[in-house]
mmCIF file of C-alpha atoms in Angstrom:
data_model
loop_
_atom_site.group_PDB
_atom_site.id
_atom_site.type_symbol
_atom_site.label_atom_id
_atom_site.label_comp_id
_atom_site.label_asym_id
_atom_site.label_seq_id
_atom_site.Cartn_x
_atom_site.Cartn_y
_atom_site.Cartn_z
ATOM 1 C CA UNK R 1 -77.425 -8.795 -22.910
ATOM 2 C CA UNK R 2 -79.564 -12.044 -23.106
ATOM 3 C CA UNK R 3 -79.957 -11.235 -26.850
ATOM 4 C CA UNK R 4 -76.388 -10.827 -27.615
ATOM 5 C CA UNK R 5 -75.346 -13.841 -26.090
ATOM 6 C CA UNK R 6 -78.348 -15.697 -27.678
ATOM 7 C CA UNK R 7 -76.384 -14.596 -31.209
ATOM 8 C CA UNK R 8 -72.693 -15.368 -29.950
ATOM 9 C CA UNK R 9 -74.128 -19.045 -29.364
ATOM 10 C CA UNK R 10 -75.595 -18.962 -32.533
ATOM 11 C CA UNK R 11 -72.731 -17.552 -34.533
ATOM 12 C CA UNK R 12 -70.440 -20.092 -32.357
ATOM 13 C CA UNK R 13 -72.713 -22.771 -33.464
ATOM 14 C CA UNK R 14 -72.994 -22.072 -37.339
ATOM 15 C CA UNK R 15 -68.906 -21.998 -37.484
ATOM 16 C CA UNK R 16 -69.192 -24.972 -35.690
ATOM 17 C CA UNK R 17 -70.828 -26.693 -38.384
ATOM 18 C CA UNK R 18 -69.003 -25.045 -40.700
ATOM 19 C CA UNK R 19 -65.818 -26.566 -39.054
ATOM 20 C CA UNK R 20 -67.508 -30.190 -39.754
ATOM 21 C CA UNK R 21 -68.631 -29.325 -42.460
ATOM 22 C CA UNK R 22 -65.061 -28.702 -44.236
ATOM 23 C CA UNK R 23 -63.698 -31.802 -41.458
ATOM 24 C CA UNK R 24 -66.078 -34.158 -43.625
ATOM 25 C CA UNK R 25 -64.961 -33.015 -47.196
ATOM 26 C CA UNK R 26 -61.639 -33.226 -46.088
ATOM 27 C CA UNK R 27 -61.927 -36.510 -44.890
ATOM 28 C CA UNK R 28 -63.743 -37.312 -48.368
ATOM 29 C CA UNK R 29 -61.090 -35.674 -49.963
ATOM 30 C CA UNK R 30 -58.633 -37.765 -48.359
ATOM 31 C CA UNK R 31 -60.195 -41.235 -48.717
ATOM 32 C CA UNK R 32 -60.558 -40.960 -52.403
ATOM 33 C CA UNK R 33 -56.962 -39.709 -53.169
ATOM 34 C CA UNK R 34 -56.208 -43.164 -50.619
ATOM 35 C CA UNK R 35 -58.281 -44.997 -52.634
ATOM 36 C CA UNK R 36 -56.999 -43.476 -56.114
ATOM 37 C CA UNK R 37 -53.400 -43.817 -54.722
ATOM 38 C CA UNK R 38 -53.959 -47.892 -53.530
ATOM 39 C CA UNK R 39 -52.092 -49.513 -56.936
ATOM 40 C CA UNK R 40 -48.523 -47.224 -55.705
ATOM 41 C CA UNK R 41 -49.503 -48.492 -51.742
ATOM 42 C CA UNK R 42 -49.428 -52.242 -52.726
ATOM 43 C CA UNK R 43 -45.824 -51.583 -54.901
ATOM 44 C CA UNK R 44 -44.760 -49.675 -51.526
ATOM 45 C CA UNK R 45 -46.090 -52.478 -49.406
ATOM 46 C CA UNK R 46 -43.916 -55.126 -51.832
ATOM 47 C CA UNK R 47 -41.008 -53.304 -51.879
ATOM 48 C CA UNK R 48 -40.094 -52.600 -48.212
ATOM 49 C CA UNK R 49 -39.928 -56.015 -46.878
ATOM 50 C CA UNK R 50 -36.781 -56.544 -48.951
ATOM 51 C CA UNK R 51 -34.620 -54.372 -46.953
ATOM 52 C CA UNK R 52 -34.680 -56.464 -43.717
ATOM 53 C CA UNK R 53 -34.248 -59.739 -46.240
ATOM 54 C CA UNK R 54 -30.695 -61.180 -44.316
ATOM 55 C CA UNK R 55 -30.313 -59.457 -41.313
ATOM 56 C CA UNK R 56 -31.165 -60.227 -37.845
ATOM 57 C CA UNK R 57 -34.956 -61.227 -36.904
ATOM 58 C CA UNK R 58 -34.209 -58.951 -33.453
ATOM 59 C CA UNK R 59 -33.898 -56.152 -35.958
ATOM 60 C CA UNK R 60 -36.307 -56.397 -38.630
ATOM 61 C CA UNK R 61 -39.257 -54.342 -36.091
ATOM 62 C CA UNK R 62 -36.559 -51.554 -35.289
ATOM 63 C CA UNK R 63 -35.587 -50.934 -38.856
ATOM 64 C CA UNK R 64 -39.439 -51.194 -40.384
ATOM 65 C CA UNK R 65 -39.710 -48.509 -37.320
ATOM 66 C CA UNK R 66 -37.094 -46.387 -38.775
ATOM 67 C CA UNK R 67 -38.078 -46.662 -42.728
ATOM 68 C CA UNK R 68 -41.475 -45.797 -41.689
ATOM 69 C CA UNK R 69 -40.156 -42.882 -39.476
ATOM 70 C CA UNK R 70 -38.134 -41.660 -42.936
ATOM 71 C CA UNK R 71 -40.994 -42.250 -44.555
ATOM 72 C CA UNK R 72 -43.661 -39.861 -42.748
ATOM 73 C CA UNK R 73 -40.829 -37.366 -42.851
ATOM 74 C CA UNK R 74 -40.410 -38.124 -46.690
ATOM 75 C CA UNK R 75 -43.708 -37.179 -46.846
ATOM 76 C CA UNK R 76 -44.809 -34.828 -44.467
ATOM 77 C CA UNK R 77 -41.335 -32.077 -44.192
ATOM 78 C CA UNK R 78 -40.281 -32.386 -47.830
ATOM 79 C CA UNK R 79 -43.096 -33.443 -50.340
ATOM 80 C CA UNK R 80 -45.712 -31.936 -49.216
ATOM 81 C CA UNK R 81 -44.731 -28.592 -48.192
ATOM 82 C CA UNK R 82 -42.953 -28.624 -51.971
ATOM 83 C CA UNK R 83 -46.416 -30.260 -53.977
ATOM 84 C CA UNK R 84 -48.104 -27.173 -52.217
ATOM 85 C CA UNK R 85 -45.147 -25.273 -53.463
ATOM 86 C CA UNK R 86 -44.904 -26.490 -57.202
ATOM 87 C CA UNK R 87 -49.006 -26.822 -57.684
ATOM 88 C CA UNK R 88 -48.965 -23.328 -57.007
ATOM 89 C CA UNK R 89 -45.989 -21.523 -58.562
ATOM 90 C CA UNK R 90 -45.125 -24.393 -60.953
ATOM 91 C CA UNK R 91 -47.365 -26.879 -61.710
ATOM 92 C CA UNK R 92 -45.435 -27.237 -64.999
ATOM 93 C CA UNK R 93 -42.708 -29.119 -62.832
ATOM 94 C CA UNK R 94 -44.376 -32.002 -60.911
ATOM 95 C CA UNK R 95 -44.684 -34.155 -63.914
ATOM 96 C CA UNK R 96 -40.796 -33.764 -64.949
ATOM 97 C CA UNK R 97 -39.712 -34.225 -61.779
ATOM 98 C CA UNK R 98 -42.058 -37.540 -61.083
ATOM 99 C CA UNK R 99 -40.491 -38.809 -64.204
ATOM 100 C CA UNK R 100 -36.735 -38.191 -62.683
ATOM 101 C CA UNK R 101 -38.050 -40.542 -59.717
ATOM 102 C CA UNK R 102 -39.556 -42.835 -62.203
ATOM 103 C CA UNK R 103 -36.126 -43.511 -63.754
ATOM 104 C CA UNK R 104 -34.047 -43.544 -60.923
ATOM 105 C CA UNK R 105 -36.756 -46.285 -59.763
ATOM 106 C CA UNK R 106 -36.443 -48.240 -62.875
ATOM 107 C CA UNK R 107 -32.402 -47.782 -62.850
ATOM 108 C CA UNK R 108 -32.645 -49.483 -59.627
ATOM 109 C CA UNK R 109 -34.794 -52.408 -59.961
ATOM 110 C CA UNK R 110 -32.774 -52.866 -63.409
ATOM 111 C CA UNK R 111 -29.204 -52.999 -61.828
ATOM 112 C CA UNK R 112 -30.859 -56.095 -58.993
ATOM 113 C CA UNK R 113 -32.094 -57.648 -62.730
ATOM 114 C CA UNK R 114 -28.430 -57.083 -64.544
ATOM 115 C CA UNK R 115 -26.488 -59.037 -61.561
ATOM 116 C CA UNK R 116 -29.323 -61.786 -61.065
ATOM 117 C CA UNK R 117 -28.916 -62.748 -64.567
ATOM 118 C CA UNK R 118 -24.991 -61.784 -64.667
ATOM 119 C CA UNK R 119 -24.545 -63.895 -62.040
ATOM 120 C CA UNK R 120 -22.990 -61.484 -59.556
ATOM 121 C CA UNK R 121 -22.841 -60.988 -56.088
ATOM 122 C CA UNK R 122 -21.289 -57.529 -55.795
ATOM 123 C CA UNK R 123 -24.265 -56.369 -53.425
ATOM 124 C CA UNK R 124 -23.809 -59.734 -51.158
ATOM 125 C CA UNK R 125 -19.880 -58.929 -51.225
ATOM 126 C CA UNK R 126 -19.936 -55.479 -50.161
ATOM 127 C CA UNK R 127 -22.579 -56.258 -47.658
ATOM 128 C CA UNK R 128 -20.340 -58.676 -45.958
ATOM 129 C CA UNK R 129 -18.053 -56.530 -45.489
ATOM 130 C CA UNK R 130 -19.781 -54.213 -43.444
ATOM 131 C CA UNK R 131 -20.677 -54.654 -39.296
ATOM 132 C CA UNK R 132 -24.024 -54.950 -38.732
ATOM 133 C CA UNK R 133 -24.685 -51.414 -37.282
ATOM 134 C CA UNK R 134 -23.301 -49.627 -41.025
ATOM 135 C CA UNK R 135 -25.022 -52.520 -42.889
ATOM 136 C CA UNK R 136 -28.943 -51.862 -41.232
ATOM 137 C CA UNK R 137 -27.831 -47.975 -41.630
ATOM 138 C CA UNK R 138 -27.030 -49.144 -45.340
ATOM 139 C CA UNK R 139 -30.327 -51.012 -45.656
ATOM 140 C CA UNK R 140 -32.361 -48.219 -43.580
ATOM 141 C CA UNK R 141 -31.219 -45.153 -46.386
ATOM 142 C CA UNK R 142 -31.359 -47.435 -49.373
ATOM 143 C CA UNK R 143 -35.178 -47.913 -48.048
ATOM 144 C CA UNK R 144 -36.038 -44.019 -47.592
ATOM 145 C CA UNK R 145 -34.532 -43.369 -50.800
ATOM 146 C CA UNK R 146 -37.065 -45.470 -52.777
ATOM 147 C CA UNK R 147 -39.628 -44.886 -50.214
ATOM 148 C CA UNK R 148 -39.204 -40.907 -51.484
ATOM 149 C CA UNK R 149 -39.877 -41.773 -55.106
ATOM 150 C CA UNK R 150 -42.885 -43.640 -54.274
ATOM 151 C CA UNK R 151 -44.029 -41.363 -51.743
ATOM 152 C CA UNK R 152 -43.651 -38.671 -53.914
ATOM 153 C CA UNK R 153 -46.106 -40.517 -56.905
ATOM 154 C CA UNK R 154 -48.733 -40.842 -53.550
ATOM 155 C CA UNK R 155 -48.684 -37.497 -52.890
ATOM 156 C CA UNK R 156 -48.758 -36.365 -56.425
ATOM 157 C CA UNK R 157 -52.147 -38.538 -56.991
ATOM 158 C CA UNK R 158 -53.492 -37.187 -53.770
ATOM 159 C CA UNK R 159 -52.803 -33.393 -54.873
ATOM 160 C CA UNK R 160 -54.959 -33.925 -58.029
ATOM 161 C CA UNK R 161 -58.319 -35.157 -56.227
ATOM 162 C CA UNK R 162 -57.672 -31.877 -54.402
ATOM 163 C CA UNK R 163 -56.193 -29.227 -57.505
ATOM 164 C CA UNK R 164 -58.796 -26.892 -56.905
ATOM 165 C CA UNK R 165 -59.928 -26.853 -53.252
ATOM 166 C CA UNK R 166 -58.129 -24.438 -50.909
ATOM 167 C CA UNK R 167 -54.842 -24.277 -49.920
ATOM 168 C CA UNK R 168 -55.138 -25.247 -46.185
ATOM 169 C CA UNK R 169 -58.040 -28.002 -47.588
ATOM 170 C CA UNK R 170 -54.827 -29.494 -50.170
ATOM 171 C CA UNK R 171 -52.317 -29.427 -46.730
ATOM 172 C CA UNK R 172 -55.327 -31.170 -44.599
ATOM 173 C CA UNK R 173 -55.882 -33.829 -47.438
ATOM 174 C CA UNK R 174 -52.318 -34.864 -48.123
ATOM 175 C CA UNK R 175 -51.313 -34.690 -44.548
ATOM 176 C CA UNK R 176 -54.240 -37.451 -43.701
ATOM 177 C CA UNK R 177 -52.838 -39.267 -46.559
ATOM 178 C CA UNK R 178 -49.465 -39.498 -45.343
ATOM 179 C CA UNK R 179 -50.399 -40.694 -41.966
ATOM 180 C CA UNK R 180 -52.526 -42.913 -43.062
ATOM 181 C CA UNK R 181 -50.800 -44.542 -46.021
ATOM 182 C CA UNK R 182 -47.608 -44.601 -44.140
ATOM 183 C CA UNK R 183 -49.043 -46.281 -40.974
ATOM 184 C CA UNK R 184 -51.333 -48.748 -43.459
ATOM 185 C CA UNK R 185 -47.975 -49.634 -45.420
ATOM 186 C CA UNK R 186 -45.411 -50.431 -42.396
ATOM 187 C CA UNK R 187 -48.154 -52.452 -40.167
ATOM 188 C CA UNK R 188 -48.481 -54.633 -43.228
ATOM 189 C CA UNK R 189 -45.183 -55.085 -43.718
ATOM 190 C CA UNK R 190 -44.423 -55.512 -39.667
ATOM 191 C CA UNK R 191 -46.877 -58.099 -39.826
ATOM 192 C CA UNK R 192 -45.332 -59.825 -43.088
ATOM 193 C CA UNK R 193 -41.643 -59.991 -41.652
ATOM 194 C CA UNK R 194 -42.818 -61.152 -38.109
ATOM 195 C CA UNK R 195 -45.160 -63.523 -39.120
ATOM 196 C CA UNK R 196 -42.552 -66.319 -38.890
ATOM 197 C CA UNK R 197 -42.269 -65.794 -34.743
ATOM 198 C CA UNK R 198 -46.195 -65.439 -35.109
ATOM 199 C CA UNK R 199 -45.960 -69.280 -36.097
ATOM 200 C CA UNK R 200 -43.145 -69.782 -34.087
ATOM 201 C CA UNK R 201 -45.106 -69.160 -31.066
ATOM 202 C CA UNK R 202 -48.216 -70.791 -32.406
ATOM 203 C CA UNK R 203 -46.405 -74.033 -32.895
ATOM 204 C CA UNK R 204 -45.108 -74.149 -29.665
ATOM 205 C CA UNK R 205 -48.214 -72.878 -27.175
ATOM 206 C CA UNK R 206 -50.828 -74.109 -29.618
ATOM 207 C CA UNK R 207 -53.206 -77.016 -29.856
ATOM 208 C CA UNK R 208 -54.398 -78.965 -32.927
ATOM 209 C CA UNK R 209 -55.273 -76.969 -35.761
ATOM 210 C CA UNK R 210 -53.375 -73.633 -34.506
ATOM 211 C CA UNK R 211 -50.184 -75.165 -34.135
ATOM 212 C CA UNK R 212 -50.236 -76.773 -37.622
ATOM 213 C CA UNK R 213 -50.789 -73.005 -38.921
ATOM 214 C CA UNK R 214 -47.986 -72.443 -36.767
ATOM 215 C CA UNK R 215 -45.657 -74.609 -38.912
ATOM 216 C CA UNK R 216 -47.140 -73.586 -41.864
ATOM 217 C CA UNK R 217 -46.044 -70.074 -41.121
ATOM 218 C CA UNK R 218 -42.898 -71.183 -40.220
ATOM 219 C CA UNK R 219 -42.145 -72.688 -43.274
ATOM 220 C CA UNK R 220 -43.332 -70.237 -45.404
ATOM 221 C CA UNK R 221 -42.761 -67.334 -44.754
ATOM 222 C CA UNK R 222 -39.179 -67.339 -45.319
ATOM 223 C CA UNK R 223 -40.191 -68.635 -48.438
ATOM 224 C CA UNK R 224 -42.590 -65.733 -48.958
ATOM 225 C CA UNK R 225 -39.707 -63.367 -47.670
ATOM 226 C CA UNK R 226 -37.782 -64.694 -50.573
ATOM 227 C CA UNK R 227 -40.564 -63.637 -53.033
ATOM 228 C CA UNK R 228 -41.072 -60.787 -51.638
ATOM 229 C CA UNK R 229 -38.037 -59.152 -52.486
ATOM 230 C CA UNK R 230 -38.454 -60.857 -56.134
ATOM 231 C CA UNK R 231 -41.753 -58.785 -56.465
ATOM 232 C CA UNK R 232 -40.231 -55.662 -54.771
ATOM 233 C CA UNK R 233 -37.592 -55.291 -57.397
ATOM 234 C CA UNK R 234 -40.167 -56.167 -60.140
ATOM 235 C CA UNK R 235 -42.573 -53.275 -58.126
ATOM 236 C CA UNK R 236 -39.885 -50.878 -58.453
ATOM 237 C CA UNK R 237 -39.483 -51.299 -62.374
ATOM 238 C CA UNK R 238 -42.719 -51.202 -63.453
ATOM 239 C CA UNK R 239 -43.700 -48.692 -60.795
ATOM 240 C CA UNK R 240 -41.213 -46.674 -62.524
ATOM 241 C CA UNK R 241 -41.862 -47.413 -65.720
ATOM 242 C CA UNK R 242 -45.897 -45.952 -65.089
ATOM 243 C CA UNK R 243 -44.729 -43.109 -64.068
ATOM 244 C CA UNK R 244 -42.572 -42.332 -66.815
ATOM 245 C CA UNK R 245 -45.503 -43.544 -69.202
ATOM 246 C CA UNK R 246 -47.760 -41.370 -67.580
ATOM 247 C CA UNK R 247 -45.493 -38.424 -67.830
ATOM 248 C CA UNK R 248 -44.701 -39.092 -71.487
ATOM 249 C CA UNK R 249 -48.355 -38.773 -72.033
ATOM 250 C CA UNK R 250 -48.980 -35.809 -69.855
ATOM 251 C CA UNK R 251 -45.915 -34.169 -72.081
ATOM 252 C CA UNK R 252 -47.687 -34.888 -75.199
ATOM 253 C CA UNK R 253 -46.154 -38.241 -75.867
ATOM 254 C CA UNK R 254 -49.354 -39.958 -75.362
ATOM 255 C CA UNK R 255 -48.966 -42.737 -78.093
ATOM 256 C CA UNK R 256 -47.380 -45.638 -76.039
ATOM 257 C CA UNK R 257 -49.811 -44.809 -72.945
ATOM 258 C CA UNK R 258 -52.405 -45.427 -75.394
ATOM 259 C CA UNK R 259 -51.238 -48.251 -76.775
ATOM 260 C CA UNK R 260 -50.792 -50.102 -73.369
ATOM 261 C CA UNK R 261 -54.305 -48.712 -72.236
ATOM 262 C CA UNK R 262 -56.102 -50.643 -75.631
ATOM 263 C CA UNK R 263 -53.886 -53.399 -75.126
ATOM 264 C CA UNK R 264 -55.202 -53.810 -71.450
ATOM 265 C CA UNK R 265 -58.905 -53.074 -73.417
ATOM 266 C CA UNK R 266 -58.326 -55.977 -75.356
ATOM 267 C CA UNK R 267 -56.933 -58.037 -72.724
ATOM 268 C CA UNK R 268 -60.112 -57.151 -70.488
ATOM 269 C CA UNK R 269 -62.676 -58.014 -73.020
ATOM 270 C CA UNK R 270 -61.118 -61.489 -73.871
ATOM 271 C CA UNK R 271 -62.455 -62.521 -70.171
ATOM 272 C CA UNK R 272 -64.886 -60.297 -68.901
ATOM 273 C CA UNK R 273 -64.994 -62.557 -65.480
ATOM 274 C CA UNK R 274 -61.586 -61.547 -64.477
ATOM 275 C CA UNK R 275 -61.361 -58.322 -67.117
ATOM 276 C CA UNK R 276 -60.481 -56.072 -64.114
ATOM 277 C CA UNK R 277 -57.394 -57.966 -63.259
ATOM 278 C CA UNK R 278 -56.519 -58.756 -67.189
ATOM 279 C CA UNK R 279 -56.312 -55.130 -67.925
ATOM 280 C CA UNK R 280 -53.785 -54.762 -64.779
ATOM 281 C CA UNK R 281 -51.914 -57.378 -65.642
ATOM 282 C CA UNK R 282 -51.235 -56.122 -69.207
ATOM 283 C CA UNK R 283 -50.820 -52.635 -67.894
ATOM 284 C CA UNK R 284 -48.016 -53.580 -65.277
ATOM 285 C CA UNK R 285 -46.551 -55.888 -68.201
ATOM 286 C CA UNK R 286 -46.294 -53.228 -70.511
ATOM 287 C CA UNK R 287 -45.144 -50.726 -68.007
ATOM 288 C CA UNK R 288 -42.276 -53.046 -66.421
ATOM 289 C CA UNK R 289 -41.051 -53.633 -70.454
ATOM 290 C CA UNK R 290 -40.543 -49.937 -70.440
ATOM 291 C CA UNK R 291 -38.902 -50.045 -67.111
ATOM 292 C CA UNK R 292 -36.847 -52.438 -67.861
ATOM 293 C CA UNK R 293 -35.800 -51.017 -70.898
ATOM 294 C CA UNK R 294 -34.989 -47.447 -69.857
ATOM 295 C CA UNK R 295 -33.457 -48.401 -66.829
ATOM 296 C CA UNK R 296 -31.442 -51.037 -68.667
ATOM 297 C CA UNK R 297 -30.132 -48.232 -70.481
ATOM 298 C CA UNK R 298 -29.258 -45.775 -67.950
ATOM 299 C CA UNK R 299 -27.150 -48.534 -65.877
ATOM 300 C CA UNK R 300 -25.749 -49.529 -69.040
ATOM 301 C CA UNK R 301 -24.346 -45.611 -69.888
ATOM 302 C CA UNK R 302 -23.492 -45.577 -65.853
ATOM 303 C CA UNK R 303 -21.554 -48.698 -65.990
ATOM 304 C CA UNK R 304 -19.587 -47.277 -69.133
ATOM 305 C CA UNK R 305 -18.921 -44.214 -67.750
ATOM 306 C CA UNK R 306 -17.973 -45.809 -64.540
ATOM 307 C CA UNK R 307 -15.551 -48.259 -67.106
ATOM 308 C CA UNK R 308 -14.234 -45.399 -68.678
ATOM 309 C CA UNK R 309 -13.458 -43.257 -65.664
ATOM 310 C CA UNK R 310 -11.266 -46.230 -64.444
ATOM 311 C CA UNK R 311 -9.089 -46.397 -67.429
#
């Protein structure tokens, strides 16, 4: 009786390390898809804050709440139930389908680049005619909609660091990613659009050196707010335009990826100092060209169809 107890222990004990075991490489797993995913997280992280850009500070916490709500259901009821589904019975699909978000990304950022330089306010127009409960509703699906494509590119990298590990050890990974990512991405950008009452308070309560910050942050982050949705549109376009270069290349198109990726070389060796950030510089450069371009395009053909429909 002793005996057999003796070897339940010991069985309970060796699955027990197992079970760390396969906790630990998941967790390994998991940080290096974060860390191989990091340049889409930063693009993410640029783009959201434009969505609460004009509506009501007593808002802006409620509807980051919300996008990041869409956001872990982006990732965790659609895209990664369906990367588990595609890397097993067609694997042959992610890449076209990454590309489809890719240009819907850069046909996005492109329309925001089309008005600015037209002139236009059609956006501002139709917003004002809206009450404040359809326009944040507006803002909220516009936000999960581009959250989806970019989700979808995080999840993607995440699958490959995990290709050939096991089926629940691929659900484990990208789950951890989602949470994490998506809980990384919306503090950051809580923190961005509430720094302004940060300093608000600061300048008020504060002494000395902490209420000068405070006014500092008053000040500027508007300002930043105001960038912010400058870079997110630019984030979009040459997020977009990446993927689509990457997909060319994993298609067999691989000539303009390569030509970006000696370009960047080049760029890298001119200043070894700062090579690292030379290289991503060029990279994003060539890759928001390409976004720019494509996505010119497609509003272009949508604008004339839209023209033509009308007549």
């Amino acid at each position: 009786m002793a005996s057999g107890l003796v070897a339940l222990l010991d069985d309970i004990a060796g699955l027990t390390r197992l079970a760390a075991a396969s906790l630990d490489d998941v967790g390994a797993a998991a940080g290096k898809a974060g860390v191989k995913a990091a340049g889409v997280v930063v693009d993410d992280t640029a783009v959201t804050p434009r969505y609460v850009v004009g509506l009501s500070p007593q808002r802006e916490l409620p509807i980051i709440g919300k996008i990041a709500l869409g956001s872990i259901r982006n990732k965790l009821l659609f895209l990664l139930p369906a990367a588990l589904i595609l890397s097993a019975l067609a694997p042959w699909a992610i890449t076209p389908l990454l590309m489809a978000g890719g240009a819907y990304l850069c046909f996005e950022g492109a329309e925001k680049v089309i008005e600015a330089l037209s002139g236009g306010h059609e956006e501002e127009a139709a917003d004002a005619g809206l009450d404040p409960v359809a326009l944040e509703n507006q803002k909220v699906a516009g936000a999960i909609r581009t959250d989806f494509i970019l989700s979808a590119e995080i999840m993607a990298i995440a699958l490959s660091e995990v290709a050939d590990s096991p089926l629940v050890t691929q659900a484990l990974v990208l789950a951890l990613v989602a949470v994490a990512i998506t809980a990384g991405v919306y503090g950051v950008v809580a923190l961005i659009v509430k720094a302004d009452d940060v300093g608000l308070y600061l300048a008020r309560t504060g002494s000395g050196a902490l209420r000068a910050i405070g006014r500092g942050l008053v000040k500027g982050v508007p300002v930043l707010m105001r960038w912010l949705a400058v870079i997110g549109t630019a984030a979009m376009i040459w997020v977009g335009g990446g993927i689509l270069l990457h997909g060319a290349e994993e298609l067999g198109l691989a000539a303009p990826a390569h030509l970006v990726h000696d370009a960047s070389e080049a760029a890298a060796h001119l200043v070894p100092a700062i090579g690292g950030a030379l290289a991503w510089i060029v990279t994003a450069l060539a890759s928001g060209i390409i976004g720019l371009l494509i996505g010119g395009a497609i509003a272009l053909a949508l604008h004339r169809l839209h023209a033509a429909r009308a007549h």
